[in-house]
Amino acid sequence: MQTLREFTRKTKRGNILKIVREHYLRDDIGCGSDLCQYCFQNEVYQLTSNHDVKSSLFKFPHYIVLDTNVVLDQIDVLEEDVLRNVIVLTTVLNEVKHKSSSIYKRFNEIIHDRKRNFYVFVNEHHKDTYADREPDESANDRNDRAIRLAAKWYDSHLQTSQDSKVFERSGRTVTRVVLLTDDAGNRAKAEAEGILVATAADYVKSLEDYPLLVDKLSQKTFENEKQALPQYPPHLSMKEILEGLRHKKLLQGSFQASRENYLEGNVNVEGYEKGILIQGRESLNRAVDGDIVAVELLPESEWSAPSEIVLEEKNVYADDVPSEEREEEEMEMLQQLQAAPVEERTPTGRIVGIVRRKWRQYCGILQPSLIEDTTRHIFVPADRKIPRIRIETRQATKLQNQRIVVTIDSWPRNSRYPHGHFVRSLGPLGNMATENEVILLEHDVPHCKFSEEVLSFLPKMPWTITEEDYAKRVDLRDLYICSVDPPGCTDIDDALHCRELPNGNLEVGVHIADVSHFIRPGNALDKEAAARGTTVYLVGKRIDMVPELLSSNLCSLVGGEERFAFSVVWEVDHQANILAKRFHKSVIKSKRAMTYEEAQAIIDDEAQTGEIAKSLRHLNRLAKILKKRRMDNGALVLASPEIRFQVDSETHEPLEVEAKQMRDTNSMVEEFMLLANISVAQHIAAEFTECAVLRRHPKPPNTNFDPLIKAARYQGFEVVTDTGLELAHSLDKCVKADNPYFNTMIRILATRCMMQAVYFISGSLQKEEFFHYGLAAEIYTHFTSPIRRYSDIMVHRLLAASIGADSTYAQLLDRKSNEEICNNLNYRHKMAQYAGRASVALNTHLFFRGKEEDEEGYVLFVRKNALQVLIPKYGLEGTLYLKSDKDGKDGLERTKSEVIFTFNEEDHTQRCGNVIFHSFDPVTVRLSLDSTNVQHEKLVFKLVIPYIKGFSVETTTELVTPANAQPPAKKSKKDKKKK
């Protein structure tokens, strides 16, 4: 049968349009229960009498019908393997899909798990459960009524099926249907209609066999808290926010919390170069890092300057209220900042509303409570930009030394911290596997195993190259091709060759793994690679973008094996001028896979005269010419402290740490990869003017260079930043004979002034915006690492289509679709970079566990209450606090003494007696790991040299040096010592 759904809609011109839709109703939709004697069941019963859950509220067998709000708010409860025999109405499923795609995806996974007995009932097309919308009835009220109607029908339908003498003689209790809803109005109407109903919280608390499931309930508010006084200003309603944005009274942007100062943040707003500064707890007004917020700009007279203070919140407890000490701390900071010089002030505002929350699940640890047997606890996130979260849990003792996951539910005005609930435990604190899991989760790195569907698109083994394959490709197996990579590399993307031509010129080839041959557009393998975006490298662990069969086997250009490649081949003269170039797919057989060190040894050993040695020497000589040419064009040589760990193969813990060494062969490979990327970029941009995937590096705004210019000026150097060439020349001149590491530190500062390089689509920008600032390249892309970057796979497909080696397809030429992919790639690359750094920091902490070392370093920044110190040997930064906190928060537990440090605003120095600290000054510090705070283990930096009585730590006799002795010869940087 069918029914008609009629509604009217007003057009843009003001006309009234009547719309009539046919809606088909059926009487053959099964209820899915094994108790039913009437329905035609078109599949195996999903609602069975084998899974009774004992509830003190409903002491009889029952099925559950979920309201939409229960699914949206209590998805963590539903994911636990506790609730069975759940009826999922299509009304609810559609509402969840409309309101939250992430929860809909998680809910679908539960539904498709046959062991959970979740049955989707198509109530919208069942003749007895369809609810037509009544006049003046809202869509939400109609959906609530449809849910109640379905629940009542189910209960009645099942009772009818159980109303037989056979069932009575079985002695079984009648199974009923219970509606779970957290909507008070819906619940009241359900009770009035005789439906069994309960809230999700009441039902979970009634489960006799699962008392700990209560911990996973979403906590919108805590009991007995409603009387607390407001601690934050109220948020504007969405209507008020939209009105304010329309009249330009408010601004909208993404909120970024500060890692260094919990009372400070920034909102990125279009048209404001540095964003809008937010300072003070009330101005931050319950915004969490990542939220889209509405900001009210303060009058210019109230603008402030970014803080130079490193400020962390002291320990607080679950029932804590704002203390006078914390309020004084906040007032003191704000007074200092409002007294900042006018020229340093920046647009400042206050957050007045939340446009969209970007809450996610957070990793961290429970803070030990001072109160015994309490269920209220404070959760301290691993990410310092996230506020502490109040949760209720009955397993605090068990979770005390575990890394756990918590999600935020709400942040009421009368609570200092947001409310949340426990989701799951990740494992023991300090365990390498657990800590790696935290890094991956916190940086949103997809790392689950590849699904069976994805793996089904891999080539069947054993895989061989066929005669047809040889016919379609250029056979380069006889060339002396070799690869040069870091030690232990198994995903070898690239290989090189160079040979002399009969005409006296040289032929240079870059051969890249042909991953796009194995990953075809649009299949599950392709979609998974696109979603992951990049391979993520942690210390001793790699999270592949593509399955290992491809990354370490069929695509990897290992020595002695025939492999498919995409080749870029140039004819060049001996001055590295390109005379001709060609692109083609090929079959290669690498003669040798070498490390940078092995390749360098072959180049340096004059006794080596084989073809590979000749090839490497030619490549190395040409690379030096190419590099000089790039430098002359204004390419920047930047620096960042990088280290590598030697990892125990069994425990995966770091055994030794050393700074990464750069050899000529590193630069050799880099130069030819750059040349290949530029050559391919030029070609695909010419062939596909609207949809080529390119990479740009924007020129930083002049204000980004302020810290670099100031730091260099204090040392007597002038850094000119008008063009990349002038900046490069300025950096070259920053040399101090008495400080060999000075130039490297200046380049580290320059690196921090840079913008992020990003992928984009050629048709979305003007050609002059294609420029890559760091490389001084007019156009650039990524072509040379398709095993570990999805962008390179896209570029391979474009290049293949342009030379007729592969066919094109609709999505490849769809600008909008490719822009969305580029946005995801930019995000994934940034997160992968942050995850790598976090892994290095973790392993550095593990390395120093139980150790105490005096190391040479340099002051990288001088702050109002601290020195940021860089330790070149380990490539790490830390904070050396210059004044102790009243509660010893800096971990040194020093009491106040007569040692006073004075900060000079003009030249950014700290003075104590006759000792003055400038940026780039050499120091010796004692490094040790402070594990007293289980929330965050941290490296503690204590001053050794120069010696300041009452502040510096005593050293052993052999280390004592006069104040004017030769300073240490290594670097200095900033890492926020973890107080």
Coordinates of N, CA, C and O in Angstrom, one line a residue, residues 36-116:
C36 N 8.5 -14.6 17.7 CA 7.4 -14.2 16.9 C 6.9 -15.4 16.1 O 7.6 -16.2 15.5
Q37 N 5.5 -15.6 16.1 CA 4.9 -16.6 15.4 C 4.2 -16.2 14.1 O 3.7 -16.9 13.3
Y38 N 4.2 -14.8 13.8 CA 3.5 -14.3 12.7 C 4.3 -13.7 11.6 O 3.9 -13.8 10.4
C39 N 5.4 -13.0 12.0 CA 6.2 -12.3 11.0 C 6.9 -13.3 10.0 O 7.5 -14.3 10.5
F40 N 7.1 -12.8 8.8 CA 8.0 -13.5 7.8 C 9.4 -12.9 8.1 O 9.6 -11.7 7.9
Q41 N 10.3 -13.8 8.6 CA 11.7 -13.3 8.9 C 12.5 -13.6 7.6 O 12.7 -14.8 7.3
N42 N 13.1 -12.6 7.0 CA 13.8 -12.8 5.8 C 15.3 -13.0 6.1 O 16.1 -13.0 5.2
E43 N 15.7 -13.1 7.4 CA 17.1 -13.5 7.7 C 17.1 -14.2 9.0 O 16.1 -14.4 9.7
V44 N 18.3 -14.6 9.5 CA 18.4 -15.3 10.7 C 17.9 -14.3 11.8 O 18.1 -13.1 11.8
Y45 N 17.3 -14.9 12.8 CA 16.8 -14.1 14.0 C 17.9 -13.3 14.6 O 19.0 -13.9 14.9
Q46 N 17.7 -12.0 14.8 CA 18.7 -11.2 15.5 C 18.3 -10.9 16.9 O 19.2 -10.5 17.7
L47 N 17.0 -11.0 17.2 CA 16.6 -10.8 18.6 C 16.3 -12.1 19.1 O 15.3 -12.8 18.7
T48 N 17.1 -12.6 20.1 CA 16.9 -14.0 20.6 C 16.7 -13.9 22.1 O 16.9 -12.9 22.8
S49 N 16.2 -15.1 22.6 CA 16.0 -15.2 24.0 C 17.2 -15.8 24.8 O 17.1 -16.2 25.9
N50 N 18.3 -15.8 24.1 CA 19.5 -16.3 24.7 C 20.4 -15.3 25.5 O 21.4 -15.7 26.1
H51 N 20.0 -14.1 25.4 CA 20.9 -13.0 26.0 C 20.1 -12.1 26.9 O 19.9 -11.0 26.7
D52 N 19.7 -12.7 28.0 CA 19.0 -11.9 29.0 C 20.0 -11.0 29.8 O 21.0 -11.6 30.3
V53 N 19.7 -9.8 30.0 CA 20.5 -8.9 30.8 C 19.7 -8.6 32.1 O 18.6 -8.2 32.1
K54 N 20.4 -8.9 33.3 CA 19.7 -8.7 34.5 C 19.6 -7.2 34.9 O 20.7 -6.6 35.1
S55 N 18.4 -6.7 35.1 CA 18.2 -5.3 35.5 C 17.3 -5.3 36.7 O 16.3 -6.0 36.8
S56 N 17.7 -4.4 37.7 CA 16.9 -4.3 38.9 C 15.6 -3.5 38.6 O 14.7 -3.5 39.4
L57 N 15.6 -2.7 37.5 CA 14.4 -1.9 37.1 C 13.4 -2.8 36.4 O 12.2 -2.7 36.6
F58 N 13.9 -3.7 35.5 CA 13.0 -4.6 34.7 C 13.4 -6.0 35.0 O 14.3 -6.5 34.3
K59 N 12.7 -6.7 35.9 CA 13.2 -8.0 36.4 C 12.5 -9.1 35.5 O 12.0 -10.0 36.0
F60 N 12.6 -8.9 34.2 CA 12.0 -9.9 33.3 C 12.8 -9.7 32.0 O 13.4 -8.7 31.7
P61 N 12.7 -10.7 31.1 CA 13.4 -10.6 29.8 C 12.8 -9.4 29.0 O 11.6 -9.2 29.1
H62 N 13.7 -8.7 28.3 CA 13.2 -7.5 27.6 C 14.2 -7.2 26.4 O 15.4 -7.5 26.4
Y63 N 13.5 -6.6 25.4 CA 14.3 -6.0 24.3 C 14.4 -4.5 24.6 O 13.5 -3.9 25.3
I64 N 15.3 -3.8 23.9 CA 15.5 -2.4 24.2 C 15.3 -1.6 22.9 O 15.8 -2.0 21.8
V65 N 14.5 -0.6 22.9 CA 14.4 0.4 21.8 C 15.2 1.7 22.2 O 14.9 2.2 23.3
L66 N 16.0 2.2 21.4 CA 16.9 3.3 21.7 C 16.3 4.6 21.1 O 15.9 4.6 19.9
D67 N 16.3 5.7 21.8 CA 16.0 7.0 21.3 C 17.2 7.6 20.7 O 18.4 7.1 21.0
T68 N 17.1 8.6 19.8 CA 18.2 9.2 19.1 C 19.2 9.7 20.1 O 20.5 9.6 20.0
N69 N 18.7 10.5 21.2 CA 19.7 11.1 22.1 C 20.5 10.1 22.9 O 21.7 10.4 23.2
V70 N 20.0 8.9 23.1 CA 20.8 7.9 23.8 C 21.9 7.4 22.9 O 23.1 7.3 23.4
V71 N 21.7 7.2 21.6 CA 22.8 6.8 20.7 C 23.8 7.9 20.6 O 25.0 7.6 20.7
L72 N 23.4 9.2 20.5 CA 24.4 10.3 20.3 C 25.2 10.5 21.6 O 26.4 10.8 21.5
D73 N 24.6 10.4 22.7 CA 25.3 10.7 24.0 C 26.0 9.5 24.6 O 27.0 9.7 25.3
Q74 N 25.4 8.3 24.4 CA 25.9 7.2 25.1 C 26.6 6.1 24.2 O 26.5 4.9 24.5
I75 N 27.2 6.6 23.1 CA 27.8 5.6 22.2 C 28.9 4.8 22.8 O 29.1 3.6 22.5
D76 N 29.6 5.4 23.8 CA 30.7 4.6 24.5 C 30.1 3.4 25.3 O 30.7 2.4 25.4
V77 N 28.9 3.6 25.9 CA 28.2 2.6 26.6 C 27.8 1.5 25.6 O 27.9 0.3 25.8
L78 N 27.2 1.9 24.5 CA 26.7 1.0 23.5 C 27.8 0.1 22.9 O 27.6 -1.0 22.5
E79 N 29.0 0.7 22.8 CA 30.1 0.0 22.2 C 30.6 -1.2 23.1 O 31.3 -2.1 22.7
E80 N 30.3 -1.1 24.4 CA 30.7 -2.2 25.3 C 29.8 -3.4 25.0 O 28.6 -3.2 24.7
D81 N 30.4 -4.6 25.1 CA 29.7 -5.8 24.7 C 28.8 -6.2 25.9 O 29.0 -7.3 26.5
V82 N 27.8 -5.4 26.2 CA 26.9 -5.6 27.3 C 25.5 -5.7 26.8 O 24.8 -6.7 27.0
L83 N 25.0 -4.6 26.2 CA 23.6 -4.6 25.8 C 23.4 -5.5 24.6 O 24.1 -5.4 23.6
R84 N 22.4 -6.3 24.6 CA 22.0 -7.2 23.5 C 20.5 -7.0 23.2 O 19.8 -6.4 24.0
N85 N 20.1 -7.7 22.2 CA 18.6 -7.6 21.8 C 18.2 -6.1 21.8 O 17.2 -5.7 22.5
V86 N 18.8 -5.3 20.9 CA 18.5 -3.9 20.8 C 17.8 -3.7 19.5 O 18.3 -4.1 18.4
I87 N 16.7 -3.0 19.5 CA 15.9 -2.7 18.3 C 16.3 -1.3 17.8 O 16.2 -0.3 18.6
V88 N 16.9 -1.2 16.6 CA 17.3 0.1 16.1 C 16.3 0.5 15.0 O 16.2 -0.2 14.0
L89 N 15.6 1.6 15.3 CA 14.6 2.1 14.4 C 15.2 2.9 13.3 O 16.2 3.6 13.5
T90 N 14.7 2.8 12.0 CA 15.3 3.6 11.0 C 15.1 5.1 11.2 O 15.9 5.9 10.8
T91 N 14.1 5.5 12.0 CA 13.9 6.9 12.4 C 15.1 7.3 13.1 O 15.7 8.4 12.9
V92 N 15.5 6.5 14.1 CA 16.7 6.9 14.9 C 18.0 6.8 14.1 O 18.8 7.8 14.2
L93 N 18.1 5.8 13.3 CA 19.3 5.7 12.5 C 19.5 6.9 11.5 O 20.6 7.5 11.4
N94 N 18.4 7.4 10.9 CA 18.5 8.5 10.0 C 18.8 9.8 10.8 O 19.6 10.7 10.3
E95 N 18.3 10.0 12.0 CA 18.6 11.2 12.8 C 20.0 11.2 13.2 O 20.7 12.2 13.2
V96 N 20.6 10.0 13.6 CA 22.0 10.0 14.0 C 22.9 10.3 12.8 O 23.8 11.1 13.0
K97 N 22.5 9.7 11.7 CA 23.3 10.0 10.5 C 23.3 11.5 10.2 O 24.4 12.1 9.8
H98 N 22.2 12.2 10.4 CA 22.1 13.6 10.1 C 22.9 14.4 11.1 O 23.5 15.5 10.7
K99 N 22.9 14.0 12.3 CA 23.5 14.8 13.4 C 25.0 14.6 13.6 O 25.7 15.5 14.1
S100 N 25.5 13.4 13.4 CA 26.9 13.1 13.6 C 27.4 12.0 12.8 O 27.0 10.8 13.1
S101 N 28.2 12.3 11.8 CA 28.7 11.2 10.9 C 29.6 10.3 11.6 O 29.6 9.1 11.3
S102 N 30.4 10.8 12.6 CA 31.4 9.9 13.3 C 30.6 8.9 14.2 O 31.0 7.8 14.2
I103 N 29.6 9.4 14.9 CA 28.9 8.5 15.7 C 28.1 7.5 14.9 O 27.9 6.3 15.2
Y104 N 27.6 8.0 13.8 CA 26.8 7.1 12.9 C 27.7 5.9 12.4 O 27.3 4.7 12.4
K105 N 29.0 6.2 12.1 CA 29.9 5.2 11.6 C 30.2 4.2 12.8 O 30.2 3.0 12.5
R106 N 30.4 4.7 14.0 CA 30.6 3.8 15.1 C 29.4 3.0 15.4 O 29.5 1.8 15.7
F107 N 28.2 3.6 15.3 CA 27.0 2.8 15.6 C 26.7 1.7 14.5 O 26.3 0.6 14.9
N108 N 27.1 2.1 13.3 CA 26.9 1.1 12.2 C 27.8 -0.2 12.5 O 27.4 -1.3 12.1
E109 N 29.0 0.1 13.0 CA 29.9 -1.0 13.3 C 29.3 -2.0 14.3 O 29.4 -3.2 14.2
I110 N 28.6 -1.4 15.3 CA 27.9 -2.2 16.3 C 26.8 -3.0 15.7 O 26.7 -4.2 15.9
I111 N 26.0 -2.4 14.9 CA 24.9 -3.0 14.2 C 25.3 -4.2 13.4 O 24.7 -5.3 13.3
H112 N 26.5 -4.0 12.7 CA 26.9 -5.1 11.8 C 27.7 -6.2 12.5 O 28.0 -7.2 11.8
D113 N 27.9 -6.1 13.8 CA 28.4 -7.2 14.6 C 27.3 -8.1 14.9 O 26.5 -7.8 15.8
R114 N 27.2 -9.3 14.3 CA 26.1 -10.2 14.5 C 26.0 -10.7 15.9 O 24.9 -11.1 16.4
K115 N 27.1 -10.7 16.6 CA 27.1 -11.2 18.0 C 26.4 -10.3 18.9 O 26.0 -10.7 20.0
R116 N 26.2 -9.0 18.5 CA 25.6 -8.1 19.4 C 24.1 -8.1 19.4 O 23.4 -7.5 20.3

